[in-house]
Short mmCIF file of C-alpha atoms in Angstrom, two decimals:
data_model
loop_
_atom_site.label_atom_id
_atom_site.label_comp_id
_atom_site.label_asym_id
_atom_site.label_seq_id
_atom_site.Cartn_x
_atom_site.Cartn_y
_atom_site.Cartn_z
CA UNK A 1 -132.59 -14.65 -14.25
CA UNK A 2 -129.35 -12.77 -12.70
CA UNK A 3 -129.34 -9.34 -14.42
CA UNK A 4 -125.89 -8.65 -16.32
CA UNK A 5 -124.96 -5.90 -13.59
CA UNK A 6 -125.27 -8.45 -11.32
CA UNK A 7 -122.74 -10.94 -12.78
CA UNK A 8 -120.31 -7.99 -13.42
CA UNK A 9 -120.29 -7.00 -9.89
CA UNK A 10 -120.00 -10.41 -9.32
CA UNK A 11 -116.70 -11.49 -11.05
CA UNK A 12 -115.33 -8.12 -9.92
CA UNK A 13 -115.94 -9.30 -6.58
CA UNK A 14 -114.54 -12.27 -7.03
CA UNK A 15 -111.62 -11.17 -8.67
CA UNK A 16 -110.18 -8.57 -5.74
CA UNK A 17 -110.93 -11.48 -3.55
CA UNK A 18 -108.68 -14.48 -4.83
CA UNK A 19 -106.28 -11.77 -5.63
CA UNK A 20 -106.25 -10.41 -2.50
CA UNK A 21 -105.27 -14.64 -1.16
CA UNK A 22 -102.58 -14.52 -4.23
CA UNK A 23 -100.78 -11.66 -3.18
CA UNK A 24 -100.83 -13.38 0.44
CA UNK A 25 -99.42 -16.92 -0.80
CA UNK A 26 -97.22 -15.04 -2.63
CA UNK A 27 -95.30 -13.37 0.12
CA UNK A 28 -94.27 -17.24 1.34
CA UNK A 29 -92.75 -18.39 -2.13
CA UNK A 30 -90.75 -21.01 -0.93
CA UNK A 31 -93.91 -22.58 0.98
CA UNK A 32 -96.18 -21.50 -2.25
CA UNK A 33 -93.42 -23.87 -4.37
CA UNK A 34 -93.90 -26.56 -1.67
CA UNK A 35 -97.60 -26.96 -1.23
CA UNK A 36 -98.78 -26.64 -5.03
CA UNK A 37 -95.78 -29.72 -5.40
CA UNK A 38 -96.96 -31.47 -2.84
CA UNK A 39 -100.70 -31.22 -4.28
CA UNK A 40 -99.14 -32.31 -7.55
CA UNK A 41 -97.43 -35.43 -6.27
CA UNK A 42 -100.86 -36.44 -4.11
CA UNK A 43 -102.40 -36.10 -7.43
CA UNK A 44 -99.94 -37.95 -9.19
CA UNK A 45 -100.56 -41.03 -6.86
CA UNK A 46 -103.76 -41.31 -8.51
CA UNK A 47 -102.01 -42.41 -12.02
CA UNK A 48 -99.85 -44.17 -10.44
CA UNK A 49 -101.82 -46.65 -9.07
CA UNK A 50 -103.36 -46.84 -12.23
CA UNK A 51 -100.08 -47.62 -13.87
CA UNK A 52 -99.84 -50.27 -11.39
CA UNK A 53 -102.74 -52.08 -12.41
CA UNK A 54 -101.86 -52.06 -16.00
CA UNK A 55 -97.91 -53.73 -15.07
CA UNK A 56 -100.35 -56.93 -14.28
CA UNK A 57 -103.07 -56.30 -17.22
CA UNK A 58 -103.20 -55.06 -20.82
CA UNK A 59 -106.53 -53.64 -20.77
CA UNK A 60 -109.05 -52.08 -18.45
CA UNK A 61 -112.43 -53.02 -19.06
CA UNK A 62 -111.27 -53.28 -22.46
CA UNK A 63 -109.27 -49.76 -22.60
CA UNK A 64 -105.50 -49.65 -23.04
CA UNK A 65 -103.36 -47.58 -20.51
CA UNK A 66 -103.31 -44.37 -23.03
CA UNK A 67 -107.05 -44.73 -23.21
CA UNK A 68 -107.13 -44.92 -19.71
CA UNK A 69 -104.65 -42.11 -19.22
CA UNK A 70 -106.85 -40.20 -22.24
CA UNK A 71 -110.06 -40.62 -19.74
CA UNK A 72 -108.18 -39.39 -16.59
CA UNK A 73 -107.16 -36.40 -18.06
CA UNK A 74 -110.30 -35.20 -19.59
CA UNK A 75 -111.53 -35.72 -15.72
CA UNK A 76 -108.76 -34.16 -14.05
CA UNK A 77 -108.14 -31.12 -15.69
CA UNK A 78 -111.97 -29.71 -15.74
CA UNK A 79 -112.02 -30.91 -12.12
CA UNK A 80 -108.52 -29.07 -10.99
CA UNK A 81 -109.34 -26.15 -12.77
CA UNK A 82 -113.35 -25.96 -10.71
CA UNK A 83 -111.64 -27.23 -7.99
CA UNK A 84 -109.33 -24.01 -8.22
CA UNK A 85 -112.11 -21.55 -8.84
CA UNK A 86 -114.68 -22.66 -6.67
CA UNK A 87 -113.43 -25.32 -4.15
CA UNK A 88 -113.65 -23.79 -1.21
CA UNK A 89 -117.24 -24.15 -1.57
CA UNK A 90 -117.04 -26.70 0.75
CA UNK A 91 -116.19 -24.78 3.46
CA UNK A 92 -119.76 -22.85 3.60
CA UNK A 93 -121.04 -25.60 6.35
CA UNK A 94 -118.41 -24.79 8.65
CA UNK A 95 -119.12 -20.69 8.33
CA UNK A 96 -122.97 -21.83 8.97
CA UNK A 97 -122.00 -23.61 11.71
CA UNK A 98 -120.27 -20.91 13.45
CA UNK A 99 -122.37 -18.00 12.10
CA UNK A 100 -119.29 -16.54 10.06
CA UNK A 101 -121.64 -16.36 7.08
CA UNK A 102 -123.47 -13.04 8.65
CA UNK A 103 -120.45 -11.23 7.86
CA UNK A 104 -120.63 -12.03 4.20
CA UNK A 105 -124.64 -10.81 3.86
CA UNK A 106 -123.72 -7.36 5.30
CA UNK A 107 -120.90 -6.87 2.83
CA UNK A 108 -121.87 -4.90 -0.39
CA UNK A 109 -120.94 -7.89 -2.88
CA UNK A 110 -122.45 -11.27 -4.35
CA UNK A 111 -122.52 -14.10 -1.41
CA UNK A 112 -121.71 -16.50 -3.25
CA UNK A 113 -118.64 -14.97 -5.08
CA UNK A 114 -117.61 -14.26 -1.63
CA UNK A 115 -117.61 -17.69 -0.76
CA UNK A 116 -116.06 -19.26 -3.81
CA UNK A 117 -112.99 -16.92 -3.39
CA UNK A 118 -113.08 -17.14 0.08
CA UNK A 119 -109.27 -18.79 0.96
CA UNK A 120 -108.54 -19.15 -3.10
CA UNK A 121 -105.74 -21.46 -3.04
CA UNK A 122 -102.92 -20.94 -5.82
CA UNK A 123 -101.59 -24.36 -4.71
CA UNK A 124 -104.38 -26.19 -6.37
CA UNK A 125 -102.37 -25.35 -9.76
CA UNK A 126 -100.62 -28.34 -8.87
CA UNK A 127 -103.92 -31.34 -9.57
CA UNK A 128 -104.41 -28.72 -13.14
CA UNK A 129 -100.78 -29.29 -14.16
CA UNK A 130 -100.59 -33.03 -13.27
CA UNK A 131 -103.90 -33.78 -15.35
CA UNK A 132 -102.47 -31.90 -17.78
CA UNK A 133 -99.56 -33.45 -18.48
CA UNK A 134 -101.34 -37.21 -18.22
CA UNK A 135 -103.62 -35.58 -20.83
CA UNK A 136 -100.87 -34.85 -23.02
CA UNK A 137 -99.15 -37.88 -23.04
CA UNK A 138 -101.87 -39.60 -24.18
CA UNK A 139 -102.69 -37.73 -27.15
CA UNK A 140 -99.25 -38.95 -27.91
CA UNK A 141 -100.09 -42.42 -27.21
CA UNK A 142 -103.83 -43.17 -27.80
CA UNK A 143 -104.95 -43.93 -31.91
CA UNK A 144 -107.43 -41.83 -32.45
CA UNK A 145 -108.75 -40.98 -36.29
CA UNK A 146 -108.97 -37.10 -35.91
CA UNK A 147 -111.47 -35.23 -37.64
CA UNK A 148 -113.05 -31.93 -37.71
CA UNK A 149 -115.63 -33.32 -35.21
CA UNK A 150 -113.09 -35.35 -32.95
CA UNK A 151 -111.04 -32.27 -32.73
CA UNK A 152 -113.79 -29.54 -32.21
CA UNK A 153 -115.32 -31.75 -29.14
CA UNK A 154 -112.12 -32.16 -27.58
CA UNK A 155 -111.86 -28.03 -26.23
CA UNK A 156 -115.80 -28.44 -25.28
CA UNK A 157 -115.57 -31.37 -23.29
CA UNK A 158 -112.91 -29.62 -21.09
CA UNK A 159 -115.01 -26.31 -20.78
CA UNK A 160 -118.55 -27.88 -19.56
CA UNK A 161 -116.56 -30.28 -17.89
CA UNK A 162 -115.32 -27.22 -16.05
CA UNK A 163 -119.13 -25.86 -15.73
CA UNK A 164 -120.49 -29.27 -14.67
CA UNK A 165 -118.29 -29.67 -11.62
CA UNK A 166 -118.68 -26.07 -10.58
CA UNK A 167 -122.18 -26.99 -10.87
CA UNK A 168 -121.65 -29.95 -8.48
CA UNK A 169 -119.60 -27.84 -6.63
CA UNK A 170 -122.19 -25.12 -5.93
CA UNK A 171 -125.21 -27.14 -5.42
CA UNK A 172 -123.56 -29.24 -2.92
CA UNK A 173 -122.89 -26.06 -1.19
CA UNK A 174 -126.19 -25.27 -1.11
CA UNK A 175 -127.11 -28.54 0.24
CA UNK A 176 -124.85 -27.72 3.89
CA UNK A 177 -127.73 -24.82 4.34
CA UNK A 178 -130.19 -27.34 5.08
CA UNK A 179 -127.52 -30.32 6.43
CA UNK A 180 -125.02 -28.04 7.87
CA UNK A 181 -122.53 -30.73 8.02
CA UNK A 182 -122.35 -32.21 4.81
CA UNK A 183 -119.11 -31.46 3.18
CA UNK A 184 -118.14 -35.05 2.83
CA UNK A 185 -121.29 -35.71 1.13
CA UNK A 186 -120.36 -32.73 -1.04
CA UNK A 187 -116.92 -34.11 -1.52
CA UNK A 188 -118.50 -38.10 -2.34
CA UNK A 189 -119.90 -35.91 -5.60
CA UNK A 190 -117.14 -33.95 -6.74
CA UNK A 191 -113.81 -35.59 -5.80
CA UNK A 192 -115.59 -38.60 -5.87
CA UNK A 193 -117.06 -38.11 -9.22
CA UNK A 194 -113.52 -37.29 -10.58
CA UNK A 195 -111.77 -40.28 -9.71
CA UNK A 196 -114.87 -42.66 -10.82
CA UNK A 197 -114.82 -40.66 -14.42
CA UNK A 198 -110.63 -41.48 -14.60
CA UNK A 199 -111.66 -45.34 -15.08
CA UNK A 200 -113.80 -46.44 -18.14
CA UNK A 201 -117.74 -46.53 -17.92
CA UNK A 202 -117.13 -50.76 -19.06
CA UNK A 203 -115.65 -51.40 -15.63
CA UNK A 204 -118.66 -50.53 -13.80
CA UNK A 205 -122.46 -51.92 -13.37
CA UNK A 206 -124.93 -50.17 -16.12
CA UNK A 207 -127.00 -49.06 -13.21
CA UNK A 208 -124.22 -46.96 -11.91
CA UNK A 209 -123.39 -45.83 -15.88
CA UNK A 210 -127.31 -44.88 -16.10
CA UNK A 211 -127.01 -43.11 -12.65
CA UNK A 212 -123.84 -40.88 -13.89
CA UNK A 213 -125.68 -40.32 -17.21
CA UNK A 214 -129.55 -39.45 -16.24
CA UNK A 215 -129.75 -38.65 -12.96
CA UNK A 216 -126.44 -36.60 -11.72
CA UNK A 217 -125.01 -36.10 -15.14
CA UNK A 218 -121.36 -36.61 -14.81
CA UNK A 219 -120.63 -38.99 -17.53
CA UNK A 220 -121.06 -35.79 -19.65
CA UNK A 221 -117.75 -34.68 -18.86
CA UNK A 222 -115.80 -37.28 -20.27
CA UNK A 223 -117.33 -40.67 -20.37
CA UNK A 224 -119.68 -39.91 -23.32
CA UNK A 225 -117.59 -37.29 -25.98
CA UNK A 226 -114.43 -39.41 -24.86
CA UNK A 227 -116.88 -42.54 -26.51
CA UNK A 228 -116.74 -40.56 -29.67
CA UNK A 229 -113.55 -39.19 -29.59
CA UNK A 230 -112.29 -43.05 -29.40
CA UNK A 231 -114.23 -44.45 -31.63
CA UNK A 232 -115.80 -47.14 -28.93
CA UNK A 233 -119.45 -47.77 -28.11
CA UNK A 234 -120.75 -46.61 -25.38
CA UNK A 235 -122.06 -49.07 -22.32
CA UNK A 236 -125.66 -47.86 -22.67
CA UNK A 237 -128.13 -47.27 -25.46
CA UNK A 238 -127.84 -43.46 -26.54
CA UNK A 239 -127.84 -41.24 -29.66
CA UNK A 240 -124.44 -40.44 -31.26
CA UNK A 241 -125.58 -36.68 -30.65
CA UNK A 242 -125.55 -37.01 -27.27
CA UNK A 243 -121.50 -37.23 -27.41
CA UNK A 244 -122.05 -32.93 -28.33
CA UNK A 245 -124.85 -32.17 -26.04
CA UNK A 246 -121.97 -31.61 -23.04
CA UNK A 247 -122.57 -28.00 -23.53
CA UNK A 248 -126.69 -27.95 -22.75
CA UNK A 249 -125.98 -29.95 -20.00
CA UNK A 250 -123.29 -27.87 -18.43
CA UNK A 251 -125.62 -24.86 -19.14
CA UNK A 252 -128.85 -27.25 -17.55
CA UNK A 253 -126.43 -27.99 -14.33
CA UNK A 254 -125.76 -25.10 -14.08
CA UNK A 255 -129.11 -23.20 -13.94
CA UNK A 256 -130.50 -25.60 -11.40
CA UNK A 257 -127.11 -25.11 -9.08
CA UNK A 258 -128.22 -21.33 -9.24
CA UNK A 259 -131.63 -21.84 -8.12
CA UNK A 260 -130.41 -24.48 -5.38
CA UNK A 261 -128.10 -21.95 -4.49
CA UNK A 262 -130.67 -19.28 -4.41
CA UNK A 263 -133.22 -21.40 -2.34
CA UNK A 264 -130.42 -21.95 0.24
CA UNK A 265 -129.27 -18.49 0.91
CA UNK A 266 -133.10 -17.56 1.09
CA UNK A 267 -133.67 -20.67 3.52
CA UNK A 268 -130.53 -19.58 6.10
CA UNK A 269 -131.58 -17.89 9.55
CA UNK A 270 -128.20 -17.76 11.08
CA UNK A 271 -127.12 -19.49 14.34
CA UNK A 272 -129.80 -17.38 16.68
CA UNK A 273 -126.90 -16.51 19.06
#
């Protein structure tokens, strides 16, 4: 178990890091306004094809266009937001490739907040807003019977949604220890996973719904609280509890991304030049 000193020092170090990238985008405003719009309007494509489908149909696997939109956003915003944090995870093969990562053992802070704030890009704001604002327009448009419950789940989903992906997001680093070059595999499980949770589990085979639910627990973020939320049943056989359980699975995902993490950095010998 990290000690607490540990995670202190951590987030510190993480913190002068991404701010230290801020105050650099920041000095380029005018490019700063243009990138985080352009990474909104790439987002936005997403819905939009989704919109498109829905001008020919009037339901989605048996979900109306708000329900749809209701399902995107719970996926998009936990994703945009560990996508800002922690994204450039995925860079970590390329710096064991070319031995870069030596220089981030010698220096006196956490690794791996080094890496996660390495090149912390502001811009990404742009994929948090646009899920955010799909998000909100559904609660405007989807029926949903609110109660204590409903209402309670909804600002849990979105945290261990958060934790889940940065789970994802960690352990696949981990993975480009041993691969090296793996940062599309990484990327088949996190922007991958997003865009599969924005459509409804009904649309998809029940092994793939099992897959996202047992094995690499994604459906957690949205697919099985959303159930609830909705009122509809869920594709597969499980509890009603399991619609609140998002949180010891986040915290589950999480512990074993640490020790994948751990088992990595332990495993890494440099490039022997």
């Amino acid at each position: 178990m990290t000690p607490p000193g540990r995670v202190v020092e951590a987030v510190r170090a993480y913190r002068l890091i991404a701010a230290m990238w801020v105050r650099s985008t920041m000095a380029y405003r005018a490019s700063f306004a243009m990138t985080t719009f352009g990474n909104f309007a790439a987002t936005f494509f997403d819905f939009v094809a989704i919109m498109l489908m829905f001008s020919r149909v009037d339901a989605l696997g048996g979900y109306t266009l708000p329900e749809v939109a209701f399902l995107y956003g719970l996926s998009a915003v936990p994703f945009g937001v560990a996508d800002l944090a922690i994204g450039s995870m995925e860079r970590l093969g390329r710096r064991v490739r070319d031995g870069t990562l030596d220089t981030l053992l010698v220096r006196p802070a956490p690794v791996l907040a080094q890496v996660a704030a390495d090149r912390f890009a502001l811009r990404r704001l742009g994929r948090v807003t646009q899920g955010t604002l799909v998000l909100g327009w559904s609660l405007t448009r989807v029926d949903i019977d609110w109660t204590a419950a409903r209402l309670l789940l909804m600002p849990v989903m979105l945290l261990s949604g958060c934790a889940i992906f940065c789970a994802v997001f960690v352990a696949g680093a981990a993975f480009q220890f041993v691969a090296h070059d793996a940062s599309e595999v990484q990327n088949s499980f996190t922007y991958g996973g997003t865009t599969l949770l924005q459509y409804p589990p009904t649309v998809f085979a029940k092994e793939l719904v099992r897959g996202v639910t047992f094995v690499l627990p994604l459906a957690f973020v949205n697919w099985l609280p959303a159930s609830y939320v909705l009122g509809r049943p869920y594709p597969l056989d499980v509890p009603e509890w399991a619609a609140f359980a998002s949180p010891l699975v986040a915290a589950g995902c999480c512990a074993l991304a640490g020790l994948a993490w751990r088992a990595g950095l332990r495993s890494y010998r440099s490039t022997g030049s």
